[in-house]
Tab-separated table of C-alpha atoms and ligand atoms in Angstrom:
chain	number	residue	atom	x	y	z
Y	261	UNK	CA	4.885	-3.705	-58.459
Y	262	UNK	CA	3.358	-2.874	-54.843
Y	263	UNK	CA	4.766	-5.071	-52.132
Y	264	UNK	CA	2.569	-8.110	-50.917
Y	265	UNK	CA	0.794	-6.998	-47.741
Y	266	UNK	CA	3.332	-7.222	-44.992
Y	267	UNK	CA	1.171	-5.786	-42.275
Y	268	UNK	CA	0.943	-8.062	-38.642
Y	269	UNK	CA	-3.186	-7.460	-38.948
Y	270	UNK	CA	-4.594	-9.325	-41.728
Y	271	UNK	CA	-8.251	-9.562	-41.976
Y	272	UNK	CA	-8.346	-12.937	-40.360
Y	273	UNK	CA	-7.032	-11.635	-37.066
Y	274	UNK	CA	-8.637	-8.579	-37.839
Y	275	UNK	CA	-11.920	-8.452	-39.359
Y	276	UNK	CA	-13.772	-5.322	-40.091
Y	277	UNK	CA	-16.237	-4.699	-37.452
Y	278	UNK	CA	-19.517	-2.753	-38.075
Y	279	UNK	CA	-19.914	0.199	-36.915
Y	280	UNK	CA	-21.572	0.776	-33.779
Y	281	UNK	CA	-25.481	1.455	-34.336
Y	282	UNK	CA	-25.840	4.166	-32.240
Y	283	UNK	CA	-23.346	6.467	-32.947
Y	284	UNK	CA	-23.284	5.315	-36.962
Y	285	UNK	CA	-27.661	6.827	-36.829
Y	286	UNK	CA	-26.109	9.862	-35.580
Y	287	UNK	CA	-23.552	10.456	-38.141
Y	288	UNK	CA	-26.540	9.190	-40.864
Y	289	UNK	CA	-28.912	11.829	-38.994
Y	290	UNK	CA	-26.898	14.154	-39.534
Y	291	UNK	CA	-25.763	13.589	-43.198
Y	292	UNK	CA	-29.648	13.955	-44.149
Y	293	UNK	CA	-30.374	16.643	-45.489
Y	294	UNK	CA	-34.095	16.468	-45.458
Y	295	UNK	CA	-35.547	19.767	-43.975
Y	296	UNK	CA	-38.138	17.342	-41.760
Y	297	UNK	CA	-35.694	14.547	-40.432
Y	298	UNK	CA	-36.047	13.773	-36.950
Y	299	UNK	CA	-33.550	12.325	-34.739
Y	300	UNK	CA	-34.967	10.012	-32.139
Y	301	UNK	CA	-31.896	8.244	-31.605
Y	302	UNK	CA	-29.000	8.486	-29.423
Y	303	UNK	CA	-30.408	9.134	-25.556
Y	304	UNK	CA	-29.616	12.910	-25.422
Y	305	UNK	CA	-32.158	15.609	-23.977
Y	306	UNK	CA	-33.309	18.509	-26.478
Y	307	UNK	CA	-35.292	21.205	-25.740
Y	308	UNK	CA	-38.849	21.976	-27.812
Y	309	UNK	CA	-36.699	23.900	-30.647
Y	310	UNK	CA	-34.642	20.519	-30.729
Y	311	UNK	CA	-31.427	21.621	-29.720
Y	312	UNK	CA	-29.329	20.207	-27.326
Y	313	UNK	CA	-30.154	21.828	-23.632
Y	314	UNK	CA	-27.385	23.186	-21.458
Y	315	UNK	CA	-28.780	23.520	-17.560
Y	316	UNK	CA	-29.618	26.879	-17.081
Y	317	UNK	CA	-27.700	25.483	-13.331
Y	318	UNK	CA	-24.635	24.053	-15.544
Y	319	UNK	CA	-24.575	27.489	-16.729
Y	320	UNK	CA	-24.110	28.939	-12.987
Y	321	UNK	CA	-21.996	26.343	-11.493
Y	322	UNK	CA	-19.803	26.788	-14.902
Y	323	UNK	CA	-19.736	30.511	-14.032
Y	324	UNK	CA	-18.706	29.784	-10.330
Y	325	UNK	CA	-16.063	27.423	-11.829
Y	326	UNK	CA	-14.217	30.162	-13.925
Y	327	UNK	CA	-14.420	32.666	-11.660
Y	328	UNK	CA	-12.457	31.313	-9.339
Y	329	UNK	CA	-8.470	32.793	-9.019
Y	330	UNK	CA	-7.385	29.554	-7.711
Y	331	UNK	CA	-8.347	27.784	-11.035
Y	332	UNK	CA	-5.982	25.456	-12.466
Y	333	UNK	CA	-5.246	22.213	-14.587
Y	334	UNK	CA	-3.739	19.794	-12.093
Y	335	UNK	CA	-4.318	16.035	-12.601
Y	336	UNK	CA	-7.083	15.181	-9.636
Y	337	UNK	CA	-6.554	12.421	-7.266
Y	338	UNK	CA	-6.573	8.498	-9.170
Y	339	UNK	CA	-10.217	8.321	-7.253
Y	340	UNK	CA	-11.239	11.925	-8.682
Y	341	UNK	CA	-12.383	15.184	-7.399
Y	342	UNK	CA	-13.629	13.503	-3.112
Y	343	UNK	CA	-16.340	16.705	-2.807
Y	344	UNK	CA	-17.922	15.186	-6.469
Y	345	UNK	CA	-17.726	11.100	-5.299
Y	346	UNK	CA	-18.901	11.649	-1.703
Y	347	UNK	CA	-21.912	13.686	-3.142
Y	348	UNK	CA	-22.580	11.426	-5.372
Y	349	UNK	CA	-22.533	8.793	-3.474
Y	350	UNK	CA	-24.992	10.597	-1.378
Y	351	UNK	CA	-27.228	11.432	-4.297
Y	352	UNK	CA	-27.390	7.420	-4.827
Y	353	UNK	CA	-27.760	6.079	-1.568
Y	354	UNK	CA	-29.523	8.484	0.193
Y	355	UNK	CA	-27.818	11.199	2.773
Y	356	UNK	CA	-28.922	9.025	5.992
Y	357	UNK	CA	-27.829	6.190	4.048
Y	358	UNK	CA	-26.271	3.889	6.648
Y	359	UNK	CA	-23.592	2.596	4.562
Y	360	UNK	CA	-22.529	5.924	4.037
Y	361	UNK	CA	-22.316	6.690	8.204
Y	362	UNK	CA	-20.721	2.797	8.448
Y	363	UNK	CA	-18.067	3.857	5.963
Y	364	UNK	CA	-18.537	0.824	3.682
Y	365	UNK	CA	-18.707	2.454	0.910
Y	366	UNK	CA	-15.601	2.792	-1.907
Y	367	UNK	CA	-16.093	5.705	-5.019
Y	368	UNK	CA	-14.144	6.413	-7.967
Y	369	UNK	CA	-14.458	8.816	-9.969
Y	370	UNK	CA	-15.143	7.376	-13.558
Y	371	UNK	CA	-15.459	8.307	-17.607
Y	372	UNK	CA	-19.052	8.367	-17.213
Y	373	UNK	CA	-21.824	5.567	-17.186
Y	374	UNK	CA	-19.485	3.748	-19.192
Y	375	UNK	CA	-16.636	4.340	-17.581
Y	376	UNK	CA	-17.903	3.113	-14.497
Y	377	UNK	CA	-19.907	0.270	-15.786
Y	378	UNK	CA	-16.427	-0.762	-17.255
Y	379	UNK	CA	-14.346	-0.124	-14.086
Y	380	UNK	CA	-16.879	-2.791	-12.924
Y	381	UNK	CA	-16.666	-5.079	-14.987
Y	382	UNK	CA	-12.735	-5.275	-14.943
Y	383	UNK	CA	-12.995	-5.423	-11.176
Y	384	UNK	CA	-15.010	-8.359	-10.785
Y	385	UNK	CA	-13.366	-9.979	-13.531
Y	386	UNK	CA	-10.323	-9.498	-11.697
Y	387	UNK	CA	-11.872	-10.499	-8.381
Y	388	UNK	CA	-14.840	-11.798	-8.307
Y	389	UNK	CA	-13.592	-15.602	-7.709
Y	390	UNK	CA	-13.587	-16.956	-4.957
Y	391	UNK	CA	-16.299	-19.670	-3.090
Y	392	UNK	CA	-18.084	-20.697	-6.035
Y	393	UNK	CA	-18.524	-16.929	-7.898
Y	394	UNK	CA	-20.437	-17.377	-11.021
Y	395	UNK	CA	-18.940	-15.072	-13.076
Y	396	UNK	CA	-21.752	-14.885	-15.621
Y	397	UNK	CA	-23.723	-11.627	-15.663
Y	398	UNK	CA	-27.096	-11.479	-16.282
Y	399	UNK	CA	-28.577	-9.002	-18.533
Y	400	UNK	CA	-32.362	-7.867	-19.148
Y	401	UNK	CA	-33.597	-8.816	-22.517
Y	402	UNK	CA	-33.186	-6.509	-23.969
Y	403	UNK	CA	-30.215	-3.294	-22.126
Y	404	UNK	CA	-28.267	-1.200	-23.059
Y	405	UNK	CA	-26.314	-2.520	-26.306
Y	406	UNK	CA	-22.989	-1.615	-24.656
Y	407	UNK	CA	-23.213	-3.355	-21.348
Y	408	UNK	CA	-22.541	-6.982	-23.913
Y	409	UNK	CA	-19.547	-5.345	-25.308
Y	410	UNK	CA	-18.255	-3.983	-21.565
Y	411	UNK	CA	-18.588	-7.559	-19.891
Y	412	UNK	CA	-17.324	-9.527	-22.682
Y	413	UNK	CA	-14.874	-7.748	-23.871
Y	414	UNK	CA	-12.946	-8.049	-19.934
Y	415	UNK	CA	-13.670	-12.066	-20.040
Y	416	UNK	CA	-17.081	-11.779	-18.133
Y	417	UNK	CA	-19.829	-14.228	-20.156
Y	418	UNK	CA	-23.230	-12.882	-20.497
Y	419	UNK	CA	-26.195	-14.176	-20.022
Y	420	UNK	CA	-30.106	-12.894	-20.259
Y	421	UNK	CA	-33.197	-12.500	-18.004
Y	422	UNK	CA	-36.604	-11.851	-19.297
Y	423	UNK	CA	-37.443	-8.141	-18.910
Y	424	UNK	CA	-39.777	-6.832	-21.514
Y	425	UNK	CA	-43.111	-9.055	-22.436
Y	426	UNK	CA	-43.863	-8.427	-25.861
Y	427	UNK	CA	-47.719	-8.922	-25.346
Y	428	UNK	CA	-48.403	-6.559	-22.568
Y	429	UNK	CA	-45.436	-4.043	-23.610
Y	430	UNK	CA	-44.478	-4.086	-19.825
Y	431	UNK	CA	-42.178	-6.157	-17.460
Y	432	UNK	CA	-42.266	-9.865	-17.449
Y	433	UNK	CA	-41.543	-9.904	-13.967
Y	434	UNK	CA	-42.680	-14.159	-13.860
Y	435	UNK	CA	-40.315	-14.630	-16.180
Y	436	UNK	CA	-37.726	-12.276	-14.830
Y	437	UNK	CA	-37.749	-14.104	-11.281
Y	438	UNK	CA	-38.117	-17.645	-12.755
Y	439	UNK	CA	-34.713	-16.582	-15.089
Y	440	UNK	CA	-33.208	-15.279	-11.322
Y	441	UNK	CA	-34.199	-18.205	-9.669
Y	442	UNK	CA	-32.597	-21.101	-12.438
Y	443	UNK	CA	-29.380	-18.638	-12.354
Y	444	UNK	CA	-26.112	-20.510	-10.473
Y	445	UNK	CA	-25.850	-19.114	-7.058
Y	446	UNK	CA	-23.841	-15.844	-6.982
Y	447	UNK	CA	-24.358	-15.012	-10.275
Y	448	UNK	CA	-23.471	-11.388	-11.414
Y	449	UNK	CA	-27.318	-9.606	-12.242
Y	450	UNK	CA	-26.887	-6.294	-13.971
Y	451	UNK	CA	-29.904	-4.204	-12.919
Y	452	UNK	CA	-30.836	-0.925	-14.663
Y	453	UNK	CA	-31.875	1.363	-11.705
Y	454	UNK	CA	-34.502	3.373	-13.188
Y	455	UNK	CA	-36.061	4.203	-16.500
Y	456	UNK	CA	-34.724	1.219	-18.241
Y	457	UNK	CA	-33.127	1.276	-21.638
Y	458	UNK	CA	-34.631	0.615	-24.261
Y	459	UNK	CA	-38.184	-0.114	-22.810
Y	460	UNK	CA	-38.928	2.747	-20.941
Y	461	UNK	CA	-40.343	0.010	-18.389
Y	462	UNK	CA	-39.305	-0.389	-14.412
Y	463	UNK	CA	-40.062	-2.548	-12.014
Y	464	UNK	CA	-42.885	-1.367	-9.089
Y	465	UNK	CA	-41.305	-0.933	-5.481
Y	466	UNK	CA	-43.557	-4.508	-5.279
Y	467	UNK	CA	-41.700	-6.053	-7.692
Y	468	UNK	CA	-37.747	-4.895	-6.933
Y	469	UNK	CA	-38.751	-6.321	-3.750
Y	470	UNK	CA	-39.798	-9.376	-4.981
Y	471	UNK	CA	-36.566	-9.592	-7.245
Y	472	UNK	CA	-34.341	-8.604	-4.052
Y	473	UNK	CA	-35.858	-11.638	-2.208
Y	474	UNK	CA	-34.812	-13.604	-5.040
Y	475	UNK	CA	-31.485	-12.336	-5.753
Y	476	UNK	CA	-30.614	-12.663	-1.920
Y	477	UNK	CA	-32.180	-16.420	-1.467
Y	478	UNK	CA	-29.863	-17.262	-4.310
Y	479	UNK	CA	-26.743	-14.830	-2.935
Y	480	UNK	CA	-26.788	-12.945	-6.169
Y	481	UNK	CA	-24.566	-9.729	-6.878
Y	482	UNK	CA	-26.220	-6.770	-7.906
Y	483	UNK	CA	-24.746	-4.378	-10.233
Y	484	UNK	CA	-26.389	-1.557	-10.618
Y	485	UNK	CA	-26.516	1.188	-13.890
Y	486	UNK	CA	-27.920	4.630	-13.076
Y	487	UNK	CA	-27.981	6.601	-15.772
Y	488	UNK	CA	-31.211	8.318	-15.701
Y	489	UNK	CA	-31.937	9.038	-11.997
Y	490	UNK	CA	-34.044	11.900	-12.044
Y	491	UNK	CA	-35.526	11.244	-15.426
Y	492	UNK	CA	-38.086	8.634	-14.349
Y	493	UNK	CA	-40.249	10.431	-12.255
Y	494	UNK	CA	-38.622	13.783	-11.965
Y	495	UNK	CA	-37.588	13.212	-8.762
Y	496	UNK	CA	-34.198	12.430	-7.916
Y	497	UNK	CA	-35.055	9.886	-4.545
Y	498	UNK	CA	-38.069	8.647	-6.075
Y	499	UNK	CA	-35.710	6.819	-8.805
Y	500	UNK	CA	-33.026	5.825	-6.408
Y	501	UNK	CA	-35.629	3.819	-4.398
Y	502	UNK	CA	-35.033	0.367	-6.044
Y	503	UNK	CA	-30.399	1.018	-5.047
Y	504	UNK	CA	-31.472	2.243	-1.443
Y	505	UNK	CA	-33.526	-0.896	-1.152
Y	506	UNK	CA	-31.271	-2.877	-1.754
Y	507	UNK	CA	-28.293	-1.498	0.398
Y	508	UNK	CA	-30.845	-1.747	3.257
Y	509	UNK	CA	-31.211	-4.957	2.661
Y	510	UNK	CA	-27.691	-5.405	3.412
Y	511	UNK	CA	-26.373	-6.642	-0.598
Y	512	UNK	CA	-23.083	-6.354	-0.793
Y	513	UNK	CA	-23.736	-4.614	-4.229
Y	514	UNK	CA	-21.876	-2.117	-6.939
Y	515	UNK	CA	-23.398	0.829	-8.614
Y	516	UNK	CA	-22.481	2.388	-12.065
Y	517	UNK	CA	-23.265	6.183	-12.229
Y	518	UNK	CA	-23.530	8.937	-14.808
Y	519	UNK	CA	-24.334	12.549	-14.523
Y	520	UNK	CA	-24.945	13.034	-18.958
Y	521	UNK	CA	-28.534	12.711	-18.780
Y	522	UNK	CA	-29.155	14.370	-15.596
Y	523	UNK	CA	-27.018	17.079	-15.414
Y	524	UNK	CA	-26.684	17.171	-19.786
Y	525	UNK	CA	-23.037	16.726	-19.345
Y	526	UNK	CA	-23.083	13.888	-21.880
Y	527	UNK	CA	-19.765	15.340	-23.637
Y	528	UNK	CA	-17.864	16.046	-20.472
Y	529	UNK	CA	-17.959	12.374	-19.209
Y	530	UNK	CA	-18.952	12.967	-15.164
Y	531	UNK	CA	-19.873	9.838	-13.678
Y	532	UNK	CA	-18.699	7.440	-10.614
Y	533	UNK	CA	-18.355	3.779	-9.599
Y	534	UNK	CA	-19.431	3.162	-5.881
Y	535	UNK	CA	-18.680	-0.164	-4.213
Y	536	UNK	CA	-20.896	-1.154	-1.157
Y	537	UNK	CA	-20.064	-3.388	1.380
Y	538	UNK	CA	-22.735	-5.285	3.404
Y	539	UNK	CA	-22.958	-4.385	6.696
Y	540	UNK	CA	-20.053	-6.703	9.239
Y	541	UNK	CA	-17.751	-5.983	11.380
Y	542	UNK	CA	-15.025	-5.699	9.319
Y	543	UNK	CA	-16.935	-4.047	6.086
Y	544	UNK	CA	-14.999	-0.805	6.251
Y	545	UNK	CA	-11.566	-2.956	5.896
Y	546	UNK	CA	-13.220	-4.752	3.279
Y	547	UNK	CA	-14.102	-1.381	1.612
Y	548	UNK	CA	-10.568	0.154	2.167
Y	549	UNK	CA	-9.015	-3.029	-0.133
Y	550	UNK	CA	-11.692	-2.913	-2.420
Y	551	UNK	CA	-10.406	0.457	-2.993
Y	552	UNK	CA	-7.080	0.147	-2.973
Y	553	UNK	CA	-7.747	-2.205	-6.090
Y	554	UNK	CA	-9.928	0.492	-7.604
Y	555	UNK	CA	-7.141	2.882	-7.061
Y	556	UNK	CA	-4.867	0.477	-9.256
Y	557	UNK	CA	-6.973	-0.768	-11.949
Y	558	UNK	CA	-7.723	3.206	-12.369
Y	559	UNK	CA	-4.107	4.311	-12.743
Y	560	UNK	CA	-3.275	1.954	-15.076
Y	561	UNK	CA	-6.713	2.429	-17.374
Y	562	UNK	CA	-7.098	6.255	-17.104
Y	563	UNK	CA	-4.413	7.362	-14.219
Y	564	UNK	CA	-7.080	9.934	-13.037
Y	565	UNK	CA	-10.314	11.116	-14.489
Y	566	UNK	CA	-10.820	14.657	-16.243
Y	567	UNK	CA	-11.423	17.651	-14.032
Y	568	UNK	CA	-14.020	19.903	-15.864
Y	569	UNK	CA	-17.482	17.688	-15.260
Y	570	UNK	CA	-16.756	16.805	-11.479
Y	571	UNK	CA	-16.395	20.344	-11.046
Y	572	UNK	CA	-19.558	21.084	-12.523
Y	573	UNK	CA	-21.981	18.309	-10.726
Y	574	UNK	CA	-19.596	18.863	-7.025
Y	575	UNK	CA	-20.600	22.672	-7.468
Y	576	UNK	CA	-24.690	21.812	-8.071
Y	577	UNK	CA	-24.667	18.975	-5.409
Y	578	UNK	CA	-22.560	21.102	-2.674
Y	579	UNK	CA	-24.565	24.104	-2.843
Y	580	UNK	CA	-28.358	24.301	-1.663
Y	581	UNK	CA	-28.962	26.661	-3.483
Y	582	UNK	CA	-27.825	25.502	-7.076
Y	583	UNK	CA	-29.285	21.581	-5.900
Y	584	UNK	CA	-32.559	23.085	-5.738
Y	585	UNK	CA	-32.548	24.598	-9.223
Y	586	UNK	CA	-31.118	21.075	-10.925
Y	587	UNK	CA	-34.239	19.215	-9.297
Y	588	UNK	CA	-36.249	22.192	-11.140
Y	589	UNK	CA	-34.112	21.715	-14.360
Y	590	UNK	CA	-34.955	18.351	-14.094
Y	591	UNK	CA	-38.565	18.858	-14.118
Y	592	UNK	CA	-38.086	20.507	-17.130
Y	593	UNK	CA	-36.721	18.196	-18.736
Y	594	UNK	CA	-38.846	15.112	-17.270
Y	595	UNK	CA	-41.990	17.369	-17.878
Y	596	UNK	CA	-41.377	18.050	-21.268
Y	597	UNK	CA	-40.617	14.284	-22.170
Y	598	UNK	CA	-43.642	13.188	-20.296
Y	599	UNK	CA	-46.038	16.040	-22.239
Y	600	UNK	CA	-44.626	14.396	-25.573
Y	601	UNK	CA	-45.812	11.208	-24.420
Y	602	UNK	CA	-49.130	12.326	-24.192
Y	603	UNK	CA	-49.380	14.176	-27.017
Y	604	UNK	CA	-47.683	11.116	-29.284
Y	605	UNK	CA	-50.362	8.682	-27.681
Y	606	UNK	CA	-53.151	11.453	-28.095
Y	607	UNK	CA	-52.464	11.774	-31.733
Y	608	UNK	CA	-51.970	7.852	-32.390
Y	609	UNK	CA	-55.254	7.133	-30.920
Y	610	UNK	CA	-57.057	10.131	-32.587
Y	611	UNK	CA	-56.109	8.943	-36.328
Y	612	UNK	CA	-56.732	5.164	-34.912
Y	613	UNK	CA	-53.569	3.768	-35.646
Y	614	UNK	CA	-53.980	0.410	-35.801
Y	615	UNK	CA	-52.709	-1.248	-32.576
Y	616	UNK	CA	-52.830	0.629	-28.662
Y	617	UNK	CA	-50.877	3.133	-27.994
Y	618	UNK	CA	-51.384	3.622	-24.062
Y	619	UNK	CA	-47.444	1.898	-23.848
Y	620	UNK	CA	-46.437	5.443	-24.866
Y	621	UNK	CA	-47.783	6.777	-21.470
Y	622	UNK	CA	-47.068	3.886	-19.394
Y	623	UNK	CA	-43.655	3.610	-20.037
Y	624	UNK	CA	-41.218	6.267	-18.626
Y	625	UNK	CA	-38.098	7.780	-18.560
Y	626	UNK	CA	-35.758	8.723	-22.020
Y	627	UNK	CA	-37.057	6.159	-24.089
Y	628	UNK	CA	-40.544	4.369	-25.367
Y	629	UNK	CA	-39.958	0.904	-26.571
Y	630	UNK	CA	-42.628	1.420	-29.081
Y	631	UNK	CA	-43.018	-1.752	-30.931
Y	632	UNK	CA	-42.925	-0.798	-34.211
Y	633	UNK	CA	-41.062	-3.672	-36.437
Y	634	UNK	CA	-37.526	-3.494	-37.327
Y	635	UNK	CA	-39.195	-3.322	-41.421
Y	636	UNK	CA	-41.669	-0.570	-39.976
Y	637	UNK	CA	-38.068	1.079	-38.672
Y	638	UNK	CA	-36.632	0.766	-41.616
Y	639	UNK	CA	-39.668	2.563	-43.827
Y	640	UNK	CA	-39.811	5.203	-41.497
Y	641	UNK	CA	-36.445	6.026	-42.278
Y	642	UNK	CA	-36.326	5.538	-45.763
Y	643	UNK	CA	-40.008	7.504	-46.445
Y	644	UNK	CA	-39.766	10.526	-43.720
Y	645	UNK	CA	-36.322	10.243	-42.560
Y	646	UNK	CA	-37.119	9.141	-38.574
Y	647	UNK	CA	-34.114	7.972	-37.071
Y	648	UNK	CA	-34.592	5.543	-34.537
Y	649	UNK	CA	-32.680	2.424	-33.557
Y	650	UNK	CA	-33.890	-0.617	-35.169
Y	651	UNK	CA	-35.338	-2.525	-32.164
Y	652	UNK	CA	-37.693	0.417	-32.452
Y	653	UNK	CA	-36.828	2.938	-29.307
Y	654	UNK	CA	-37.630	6.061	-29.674
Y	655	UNK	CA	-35.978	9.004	-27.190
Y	656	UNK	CA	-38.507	10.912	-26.183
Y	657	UNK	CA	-36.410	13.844	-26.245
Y	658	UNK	CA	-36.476	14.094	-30.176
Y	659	UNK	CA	-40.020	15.023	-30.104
Y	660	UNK	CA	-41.687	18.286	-30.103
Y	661	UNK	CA	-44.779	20.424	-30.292
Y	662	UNK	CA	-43.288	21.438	-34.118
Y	663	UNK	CA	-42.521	17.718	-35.401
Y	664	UNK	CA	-44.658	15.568	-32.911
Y	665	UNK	CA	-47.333	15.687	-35.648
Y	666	UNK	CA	-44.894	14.877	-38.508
Y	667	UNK	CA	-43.587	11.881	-36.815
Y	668	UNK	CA	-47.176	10.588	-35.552
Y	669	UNK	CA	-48.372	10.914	-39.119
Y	670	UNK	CA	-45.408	8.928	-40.184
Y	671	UNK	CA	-45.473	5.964	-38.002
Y	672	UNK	CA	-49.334	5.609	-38.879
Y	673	UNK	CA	-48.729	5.838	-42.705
Y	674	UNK	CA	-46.163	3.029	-41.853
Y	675	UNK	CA	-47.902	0.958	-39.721
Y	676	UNK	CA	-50.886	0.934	-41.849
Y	677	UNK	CA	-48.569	0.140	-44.845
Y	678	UNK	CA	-47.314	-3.042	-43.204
Y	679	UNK	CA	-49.455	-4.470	-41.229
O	1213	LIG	N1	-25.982	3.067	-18.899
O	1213	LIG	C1	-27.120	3.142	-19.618
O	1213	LIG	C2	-28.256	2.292	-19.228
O	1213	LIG	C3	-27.182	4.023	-20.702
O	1213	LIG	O1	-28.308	4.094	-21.369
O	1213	LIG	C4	-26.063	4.807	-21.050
O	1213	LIG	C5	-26.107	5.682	-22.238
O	1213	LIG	C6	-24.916	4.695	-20.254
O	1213	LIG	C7	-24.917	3.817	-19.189
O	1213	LIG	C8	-23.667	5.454	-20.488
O	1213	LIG	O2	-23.734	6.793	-20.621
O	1213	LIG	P1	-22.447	7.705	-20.306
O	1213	LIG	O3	-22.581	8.872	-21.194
O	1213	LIG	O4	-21.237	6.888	-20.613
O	1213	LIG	O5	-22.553	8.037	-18.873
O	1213	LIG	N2	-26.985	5.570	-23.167
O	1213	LIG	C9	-27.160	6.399	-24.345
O	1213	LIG	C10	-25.922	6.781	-25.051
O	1213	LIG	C11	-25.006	5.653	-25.409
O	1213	LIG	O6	-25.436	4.597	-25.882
O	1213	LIG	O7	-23.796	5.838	-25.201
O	1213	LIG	C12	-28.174	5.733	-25.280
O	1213	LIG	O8	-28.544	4.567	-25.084
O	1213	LIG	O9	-28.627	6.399	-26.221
């Protein structure tokens, strides 16, 4: 007879979760073995043959890397590799940024986006207490799946903001500020820098500064996830503009980087955490025992971060000469996406798909929040094997000039189907 269950984890403590979306269309994607699937899923950049992309600048920087006789495998410092953080930092805030030359600003070296958006989050939910703190953060409607998980899971309650207006398939900036304004005082606002997932949509240099006059009359704290600078627009200041206007206006204010989009280093987990201080006369102590804490929270999550992906992004962003072929790269990459948006919205409107299309264009970045239904999703999985996530983002990326008429046939058949 086999024993009664003895273990300490029955399923009442320990339901079984799902698994998580993303990563459960990849491992579907890649079970298919339809000769026309098409993977629009997961945020990673491909090239127009759809394979993953390694930087032709990755490639030299790697080179550089392994060449070098003093090449070893020590653990790095519990704040990371200093000539990767301080560049990044840099990269974020601008080179004449004045926080930088005030020394009020704290960076750690992270596990990626994630890493850093987590680092955080355990930080201020350590922290971020005193005077009336609300620890609530507020989230667009919709982010990034994982940034619910991250907060929650450290004690941090979320809450929502308007973002995306279903009508117009752009920002609902009223409805944004009005959310801002009701929030508690010092409330916790997660802000997606630029290129916003899922929607593709940002706020106008108009409208962060509209949200910053909010979020300062009602001493919000901005915490900022970059994970795509350089993607919006191509251009790597361009997409920091909404984080450098900010720190000017003198937020005290955290930022969440990651180098896997920009650099394609998705696998090799680069990113940082930065901690600003606003500017007073004793902001630099501040910043020293803000990172002290960093330092400890760090040691006992990770003890230091891995070696190989600093190296890479410390040996683009330190040498001129290797910077100015990543902002080419980049182009590349942005150009590419963009093209497919035009094509996508070309073909759309050319077979008169019912509905308009010109969201394809507007939006940028990665993704396109393209409004197709979560049944529409579904179908287009099912009848052509599309995989997309089921709130109907698309990357951008998973498009090209051999399947961009495949899938645009698709989503008509579908959306003619349903409607
Ligand atoms: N922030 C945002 C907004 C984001 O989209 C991602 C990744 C991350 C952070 C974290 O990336 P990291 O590789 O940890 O630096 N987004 C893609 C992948 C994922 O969900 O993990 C995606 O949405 O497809």
């Amino acid at each position: 007879m086999a024993p009664l269950s003895t273990t300490s984890f029955p399923a009442e403590a320990v339901p079984q979760a799902p698994e998580d979306p993303l990563f459960g269309l990849m491992r579907a994607y890649k079970a298919d073995e339809s000769p026309n699937k098409v993977d629009l899923g997961i945020g990673a950049y491909r090239d127009n043959n759809g394979k993953p992309w390694v930087l032709p600048v990755v490639k030299k920087a790697d080179d550089v890397i392994r060449s070098d006789p003093d090449l070893n495998h020590e653990y790095l410092p519990i704040a990371g590799l200093a000539s990767f953080t301080s560049k990044a930092a840099e990269l974020s805030l601008g080179a004449s940024s004045a926080a930088l030359a005030e020394k009020r600003v704290a960076s750690v070296q992270t596990i990626s986006g994630t890493g850093a958006v987590h680092l955080g989050a355990l930080f201020l939910a350590k922290f971020y207490k005193v005077d009336g703190a609300n620890r609530t953060v507020y989230v667009s409607n919709p982010t990034w799946a994982n940034h619910n998980q991250i907060f929650t899971n450290v004690g941090l309650p979320i809450a929502t903001y308007p973002y995306f207006d279903k009508q117009t398939k752009g920002l609902d900036i009223q409805g944004m500020l009005k959310a801002l304004a009701d929030a508690p005082e010092r409330s916790i606002v997660l802000l997606h820098a630029c290129a916003h997932n899922p929607t593709g949509v940002d706020p106008s240099p108009e409208q962060w500064r509209d949200i910053a006059e909010v979020m300062k009359a009602k001493k919000h704290f901005p915490f900022f996830d970059t994970a795509y600078q350089g993607f919006a627009s191509g251009d790597l200041d361009r997409d920091a503009g909404a984080i450098r206007y900010f720190v000017e206006q003198g937020f005290e204010l955290v930022i969440a980087q990651s180098f896997s989009k920009n650099l394609g280093l998705y696998g090799e987990r680069a990113g940082a955490f930065h901690y600003v201080a606003a500017p007073a006369s004793d902001a630099t102590a501040t910043t020293t025992r803000v990172a002290s804490q960093l330092a400890i929270l760090q040691r006992s999550e990770i003890s230091n971060p891995p070696i190989y992906g600093a190296k890479v992004a410390s040996t683009v962003l330190n040498d001129p000469a290797l910077f100015a072929e990543w902002q080419e790269n980049l182009r590349t990459m942005s150009g590419r996406i963009i093209a497919m948006r035009e094509a996508l919205r070309s073909k759309l409107e050319e077979y008169g798909t019912p509905g308009t299309w010109n969201h394809i264009t507007d939006q940028i970045g990665m993704f396109s929040f393209t409004g197709l239904s979560e049944a529409q999703v579904a179908k287009l999985r099912s009848d052509f094997h599309v995989y997309m996530t089921k709130n109907g983002r698309i990357s951008m990326a998973g498009l090209n000039t051999s399947n961009i008429e495949y899938f645009a046939k698709a989503v008509d058949s579908v959306v003619r189907g349903t409607q």
